[in-house]
Structures are given as C-alpha cells and as structure tokens.
PDB file of C-alpha atoms in Angstrom:
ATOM      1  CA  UNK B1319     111.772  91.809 108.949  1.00 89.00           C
ATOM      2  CA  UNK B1320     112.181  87.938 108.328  1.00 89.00           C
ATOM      3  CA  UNK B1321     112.238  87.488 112.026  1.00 92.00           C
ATOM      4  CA  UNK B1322     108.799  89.599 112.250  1.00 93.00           C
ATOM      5  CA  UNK B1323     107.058  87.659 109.800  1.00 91.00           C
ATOM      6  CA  UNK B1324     108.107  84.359 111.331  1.00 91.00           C
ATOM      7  CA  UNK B1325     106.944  85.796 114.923  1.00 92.00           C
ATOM      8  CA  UNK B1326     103.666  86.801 112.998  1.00 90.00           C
ATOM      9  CA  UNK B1327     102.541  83.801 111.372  1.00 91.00           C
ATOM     10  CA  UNK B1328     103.622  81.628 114.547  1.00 92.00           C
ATOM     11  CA  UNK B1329     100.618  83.524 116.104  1.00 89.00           C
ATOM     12  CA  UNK B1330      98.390  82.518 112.795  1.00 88.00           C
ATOM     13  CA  UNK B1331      98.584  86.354 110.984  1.00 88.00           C
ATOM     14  CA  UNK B1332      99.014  86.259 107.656  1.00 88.00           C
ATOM     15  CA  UNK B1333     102.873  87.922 106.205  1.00 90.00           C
ATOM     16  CA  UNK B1334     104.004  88.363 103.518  1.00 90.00           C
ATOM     17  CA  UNK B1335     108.086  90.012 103.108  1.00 91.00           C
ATOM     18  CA  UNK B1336     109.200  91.694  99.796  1.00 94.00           C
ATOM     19  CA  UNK B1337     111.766  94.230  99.124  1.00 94.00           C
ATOM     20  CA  UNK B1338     111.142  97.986  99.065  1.00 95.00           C
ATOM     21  CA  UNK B1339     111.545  98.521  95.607  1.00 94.00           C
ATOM     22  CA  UNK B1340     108.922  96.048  94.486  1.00 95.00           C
ATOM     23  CA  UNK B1341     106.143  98.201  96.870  1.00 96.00           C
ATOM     24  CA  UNK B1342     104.003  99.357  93.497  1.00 96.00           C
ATOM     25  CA  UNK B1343     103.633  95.204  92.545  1.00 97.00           C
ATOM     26  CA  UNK B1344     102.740  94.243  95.886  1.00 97.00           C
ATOM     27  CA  UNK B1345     100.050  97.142  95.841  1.00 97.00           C
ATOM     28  CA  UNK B1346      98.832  96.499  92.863  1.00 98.00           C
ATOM     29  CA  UNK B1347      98.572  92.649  94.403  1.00 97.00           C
ATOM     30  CA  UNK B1348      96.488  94.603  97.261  1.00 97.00           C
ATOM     31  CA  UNK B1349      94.385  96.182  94.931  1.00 98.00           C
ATOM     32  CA  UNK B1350      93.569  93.211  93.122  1.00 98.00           C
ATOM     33  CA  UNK B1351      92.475  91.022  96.261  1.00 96.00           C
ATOM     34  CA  UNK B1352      90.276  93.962  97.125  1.00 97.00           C
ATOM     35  CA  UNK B1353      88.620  94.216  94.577  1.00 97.00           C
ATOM     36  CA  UNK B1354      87.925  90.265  94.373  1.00 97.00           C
ATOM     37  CA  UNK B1355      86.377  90.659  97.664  1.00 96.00           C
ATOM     38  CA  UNK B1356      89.392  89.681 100.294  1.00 93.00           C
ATOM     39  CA  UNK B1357      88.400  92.594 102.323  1.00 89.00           C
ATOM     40  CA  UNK B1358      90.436  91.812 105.382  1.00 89.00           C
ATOM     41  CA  UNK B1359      92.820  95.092 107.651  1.00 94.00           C
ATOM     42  CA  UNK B1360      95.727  95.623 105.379  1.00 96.00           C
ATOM     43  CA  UNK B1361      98.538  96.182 107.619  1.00 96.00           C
ATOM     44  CA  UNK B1362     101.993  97.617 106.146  1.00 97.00           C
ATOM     45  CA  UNK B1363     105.561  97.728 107.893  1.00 97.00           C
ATOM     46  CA  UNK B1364     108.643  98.667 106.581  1.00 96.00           C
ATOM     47  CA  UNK B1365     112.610  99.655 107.875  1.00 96.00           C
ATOM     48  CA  UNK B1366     114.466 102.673 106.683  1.00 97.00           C
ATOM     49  CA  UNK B1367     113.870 102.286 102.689  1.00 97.00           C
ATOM     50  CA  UNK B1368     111.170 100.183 102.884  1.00 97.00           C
ATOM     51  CA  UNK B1369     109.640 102.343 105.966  1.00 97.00           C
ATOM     52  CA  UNK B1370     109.342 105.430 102.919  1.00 98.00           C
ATOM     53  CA  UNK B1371     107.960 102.699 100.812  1.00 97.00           C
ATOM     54  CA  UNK B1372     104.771 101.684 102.830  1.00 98.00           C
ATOM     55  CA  UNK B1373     104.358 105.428 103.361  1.00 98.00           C
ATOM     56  CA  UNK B1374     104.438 105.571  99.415  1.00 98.00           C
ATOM     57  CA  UNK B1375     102.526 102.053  98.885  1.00 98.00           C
ATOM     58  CA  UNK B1376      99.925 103.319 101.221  1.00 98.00           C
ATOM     59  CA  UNK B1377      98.915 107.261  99.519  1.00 98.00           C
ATOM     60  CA  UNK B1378      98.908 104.646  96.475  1.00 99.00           C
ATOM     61  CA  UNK B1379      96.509 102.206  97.816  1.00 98.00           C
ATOM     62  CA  UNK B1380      94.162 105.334  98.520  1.00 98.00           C
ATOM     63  CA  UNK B1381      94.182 106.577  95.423  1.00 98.00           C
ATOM     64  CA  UNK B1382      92.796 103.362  94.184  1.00 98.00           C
ATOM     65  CA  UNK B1383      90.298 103.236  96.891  1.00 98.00           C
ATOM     66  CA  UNK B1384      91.810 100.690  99.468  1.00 98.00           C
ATOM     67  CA  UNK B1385      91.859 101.255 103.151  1.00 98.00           C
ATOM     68  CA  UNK B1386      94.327 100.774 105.170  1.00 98.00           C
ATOM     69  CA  UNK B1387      94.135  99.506 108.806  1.00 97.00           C
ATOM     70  CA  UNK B1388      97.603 100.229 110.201  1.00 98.00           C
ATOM     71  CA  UNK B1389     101.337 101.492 108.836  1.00 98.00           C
ATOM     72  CA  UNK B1390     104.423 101.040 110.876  1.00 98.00           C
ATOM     73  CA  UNK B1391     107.066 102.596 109.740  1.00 98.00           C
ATOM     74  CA  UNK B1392     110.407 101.580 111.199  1.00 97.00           C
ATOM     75  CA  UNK B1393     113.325 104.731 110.968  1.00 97.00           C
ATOM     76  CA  UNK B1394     112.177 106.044 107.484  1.00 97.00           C
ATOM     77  CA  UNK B1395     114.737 107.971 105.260  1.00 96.00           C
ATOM     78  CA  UNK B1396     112.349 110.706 104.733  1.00 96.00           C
ATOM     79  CA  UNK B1397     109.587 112.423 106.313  1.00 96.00           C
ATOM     80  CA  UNK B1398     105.952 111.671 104.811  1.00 98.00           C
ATOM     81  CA  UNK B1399     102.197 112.408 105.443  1.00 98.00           C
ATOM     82  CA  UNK B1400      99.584 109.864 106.501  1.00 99.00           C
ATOM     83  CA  UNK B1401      97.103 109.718 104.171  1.00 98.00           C
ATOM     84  CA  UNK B1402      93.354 110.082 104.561  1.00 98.00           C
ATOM     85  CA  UNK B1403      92.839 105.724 104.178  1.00 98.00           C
ATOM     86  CA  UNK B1404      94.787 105.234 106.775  1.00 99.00           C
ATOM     87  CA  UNK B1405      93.444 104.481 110.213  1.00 98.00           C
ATOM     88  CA  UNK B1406      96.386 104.317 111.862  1.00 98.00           C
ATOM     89  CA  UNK B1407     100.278 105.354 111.821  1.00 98.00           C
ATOM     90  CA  UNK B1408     102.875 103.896 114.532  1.00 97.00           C
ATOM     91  CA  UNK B1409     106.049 105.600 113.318  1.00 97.00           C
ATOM     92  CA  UNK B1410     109.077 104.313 115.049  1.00 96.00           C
ATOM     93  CA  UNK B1411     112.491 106.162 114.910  1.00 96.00           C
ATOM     94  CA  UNK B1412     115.740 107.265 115.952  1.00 94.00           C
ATOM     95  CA  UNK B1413     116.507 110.026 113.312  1.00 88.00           C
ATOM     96  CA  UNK B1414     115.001 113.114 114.714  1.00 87.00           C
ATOM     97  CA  UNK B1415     114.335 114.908 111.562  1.00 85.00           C
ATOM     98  CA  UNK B1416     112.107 112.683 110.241  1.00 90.00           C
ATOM     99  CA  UNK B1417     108.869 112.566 111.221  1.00 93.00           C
ATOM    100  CA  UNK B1418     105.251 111.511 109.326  1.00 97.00           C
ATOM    101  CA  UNK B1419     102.774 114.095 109.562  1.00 98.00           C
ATOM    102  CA  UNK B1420      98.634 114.486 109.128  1.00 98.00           C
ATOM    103  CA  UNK B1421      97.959 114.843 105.432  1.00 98.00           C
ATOM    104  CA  UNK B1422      94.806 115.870 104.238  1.00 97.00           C
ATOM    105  CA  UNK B1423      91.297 113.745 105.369  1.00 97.00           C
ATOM    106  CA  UNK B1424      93.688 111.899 107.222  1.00 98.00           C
ATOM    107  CA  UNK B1425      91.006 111.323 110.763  1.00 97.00           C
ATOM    108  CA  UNK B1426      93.343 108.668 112.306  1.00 97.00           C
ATOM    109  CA  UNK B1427      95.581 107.698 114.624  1.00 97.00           C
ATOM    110  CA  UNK B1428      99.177 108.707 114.099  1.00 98.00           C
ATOM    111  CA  UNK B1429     101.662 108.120 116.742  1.00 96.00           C
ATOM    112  CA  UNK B1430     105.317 109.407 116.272  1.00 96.00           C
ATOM    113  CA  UNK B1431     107.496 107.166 118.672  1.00 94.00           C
ATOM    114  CA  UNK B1432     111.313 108.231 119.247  1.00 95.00           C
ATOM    115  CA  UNK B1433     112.792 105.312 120.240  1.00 96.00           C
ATOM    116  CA  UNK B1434     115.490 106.138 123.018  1.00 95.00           C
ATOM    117  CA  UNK B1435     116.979 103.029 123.905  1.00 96.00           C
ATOM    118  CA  UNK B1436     120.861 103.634 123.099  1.00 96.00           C
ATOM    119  CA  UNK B1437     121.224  99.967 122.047  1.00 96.00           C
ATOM    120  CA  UNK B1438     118.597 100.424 119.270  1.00 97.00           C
ATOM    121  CA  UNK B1439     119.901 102.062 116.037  1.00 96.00           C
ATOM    122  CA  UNK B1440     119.041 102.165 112.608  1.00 96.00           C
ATOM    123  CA  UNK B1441     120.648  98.952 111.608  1.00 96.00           C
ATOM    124  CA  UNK B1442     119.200  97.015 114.064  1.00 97.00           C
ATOM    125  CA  UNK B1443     115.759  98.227 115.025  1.00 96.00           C
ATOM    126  CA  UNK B1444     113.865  95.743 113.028  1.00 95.00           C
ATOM    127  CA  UNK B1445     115.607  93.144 115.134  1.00 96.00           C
ATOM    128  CA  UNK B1446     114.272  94.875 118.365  1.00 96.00           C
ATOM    129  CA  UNK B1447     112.332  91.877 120.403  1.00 95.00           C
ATOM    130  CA  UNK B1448     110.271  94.693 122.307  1.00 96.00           C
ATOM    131  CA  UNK B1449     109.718  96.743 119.197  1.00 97.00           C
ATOM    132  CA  UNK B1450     108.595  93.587 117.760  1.00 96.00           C
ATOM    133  CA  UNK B1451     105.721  92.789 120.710  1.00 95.00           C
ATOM    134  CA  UNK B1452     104.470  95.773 120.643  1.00 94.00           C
ATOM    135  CA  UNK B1453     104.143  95.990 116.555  1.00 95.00           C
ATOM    136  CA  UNK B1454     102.517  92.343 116.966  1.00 94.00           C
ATOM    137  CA  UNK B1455      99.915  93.157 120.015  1.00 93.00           C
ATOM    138  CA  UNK B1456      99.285  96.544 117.501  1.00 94.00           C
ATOM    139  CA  UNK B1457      98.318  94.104 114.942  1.00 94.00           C
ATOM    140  CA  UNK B1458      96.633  92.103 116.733  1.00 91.00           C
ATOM    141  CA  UNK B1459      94.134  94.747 118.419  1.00 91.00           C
ATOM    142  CA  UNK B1460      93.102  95.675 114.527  1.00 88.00           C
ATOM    143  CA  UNK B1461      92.800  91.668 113.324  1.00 62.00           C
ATOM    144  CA  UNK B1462      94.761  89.320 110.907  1.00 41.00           C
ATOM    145  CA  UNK B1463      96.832  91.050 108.167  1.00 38.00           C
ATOM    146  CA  UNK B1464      95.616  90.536 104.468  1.00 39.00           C
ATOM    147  CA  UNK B1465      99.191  92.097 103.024  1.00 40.00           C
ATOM    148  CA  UNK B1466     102.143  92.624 104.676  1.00 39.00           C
ATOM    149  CA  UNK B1467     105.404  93.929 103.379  1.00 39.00           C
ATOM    150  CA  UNK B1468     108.352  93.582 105.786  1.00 39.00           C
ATOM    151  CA  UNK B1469     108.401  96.296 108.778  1.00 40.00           C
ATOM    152  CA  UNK B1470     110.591  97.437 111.438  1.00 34.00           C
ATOM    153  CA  UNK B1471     109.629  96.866 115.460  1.00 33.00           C
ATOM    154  CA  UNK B1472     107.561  99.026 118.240  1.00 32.00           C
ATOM    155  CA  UNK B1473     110.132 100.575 120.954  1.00 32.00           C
ATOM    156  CA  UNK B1474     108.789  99.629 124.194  1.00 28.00           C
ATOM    157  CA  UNK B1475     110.943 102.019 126.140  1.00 27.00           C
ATOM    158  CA  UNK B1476     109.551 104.734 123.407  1.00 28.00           C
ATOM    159  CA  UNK B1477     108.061 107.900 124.085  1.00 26.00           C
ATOM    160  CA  UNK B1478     105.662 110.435 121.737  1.00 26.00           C
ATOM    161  CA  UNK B1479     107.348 113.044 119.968  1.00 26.00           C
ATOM    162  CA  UNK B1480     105.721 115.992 120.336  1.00 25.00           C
ATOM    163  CA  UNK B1481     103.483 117.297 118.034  1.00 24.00           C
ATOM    164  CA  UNK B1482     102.315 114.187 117.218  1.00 25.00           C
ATOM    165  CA  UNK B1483     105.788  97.445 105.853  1.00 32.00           C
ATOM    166  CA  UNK B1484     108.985  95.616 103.092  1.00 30.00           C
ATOM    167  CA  UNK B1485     112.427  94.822 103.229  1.00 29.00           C
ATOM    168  CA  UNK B1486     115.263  97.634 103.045  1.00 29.00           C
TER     169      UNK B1486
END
C-alpha cells in the first residue's frame, strides 16, 4: 500500500496510509473534514484486513451522512455489501468465496474482479504494478482523493465475476 500511495501522490492525489484497525479514527477524521466543508471524492482502498475495513469504514461514513466516491477492496477476508453512499465498488480478488454484494439504496457501480494471473496471490497483490494502474487511472476518472487509507491494486488481466482502502 506504501508503494500505492507513493505512485499516487507522484501524480499530485492526495494519500493518506493507516492500518486497518485504526479505520473508525480515520473515519471519524473523514467526517470531521466534511463537515468543515472539504467536500472533495473520498476514495478508500484496502488489502485483505484492511480490504473488510474500508468495506466497514465506508457503511460507517454513510451512516453519518458522507459519500463516498470509490472503494477498492483488494482480496478481503470476508464478503460485504456496498452500501447505498457509495458510487462505486472495484473489488479485486483471488479468494472465490468472497465476494461484495448490492446492499440496500446502493444505485452504483460495483464491479467484482477475479484476478487470474497465477503470479498474483494474496500476499502480494497490493504490490501488483498493473493492479496498481488501473486502481490509479480509476481514481483519477472520479478526481483527487480527500482520504485515503492504504488499498490493494486493479488486475489488469482480470475478468467480472459473474453476478456482479488501509494497511493489513
């Protein structure tokens, strides 16, 4: 995720890295520049732990009223539902039971993405240089990042599943 962030704010986007289990401060952080006013996309990304945290950080950030532009989940633990602020869900993974879902409202874009190169795994597809173009050019298409919690990479040899940030 270190590498990410670096690649991110090399191209002037605004990242921030912190460790899954400190998701509900960095929310609240959210939260708190939202309501001052700093009303920019609010992208989260996160790998294996921290991929179930954004999921978590983001149903949070909801229920407080916050939008968020785009979560990119990078081979969760466990399988979640997009919530209705969300405008967009790029799930990347390589464990096929999990899988995030529509929850209710939710009117956006979710894309699961299996990725099915054999030298990606779950150890090292935050590292993935394509994964990490394609999360970047993702980000990019929506605007600068306000927040950002560490995230795993896009697959670019990755394919839909059907039926469909923080450190770790």
């Amino acid at each position: 995720m270190d590498q990410l962030a670096a690649q991110l704010q090399s191209v002037g986007i605004a990242a921030t890295v912190a460790n899954h289990t400190q998701w509900s401060s960095v929310a609240d952080d959210i939260v708190a520049k939202y309501r001052a006013g700093q009303r920019g996309p609010i992208v989260l990304v996160g790998h294996s732990l921290g991929a179930d945290a954004v999921m978590s950080m983001a149903a949070y950030l909801g229920q407080m009223g916050v939008p968020v532009a785009l979560v990119v989940p990078f081979d969760g633990t466990d399988s979640h539902v997009a919530t209705a602020n969300v405008a967009r869900v790029l799930n990347l993974y390589k464990n096929q039971s999990v899988r995030i879902s529509r929850g209710p409202g939710f009117r956006g874009e979710l894309t699961n993405y299996f990725v099915r190169d054999p030298n990606v795994n779950h150890f090292n597809i935050d590292k993935s240089a394509a994964l990490h173009s394609i999360v970047i050019r993702k980000i990019r298409s929506i605007g600068s990042a306000v927040a950002r919690p560490r995230g795993h990479q896009t697959p670019s040899n990755a394919v839909p599943a059907a039926g469909a940030s923080t450190n770790s």
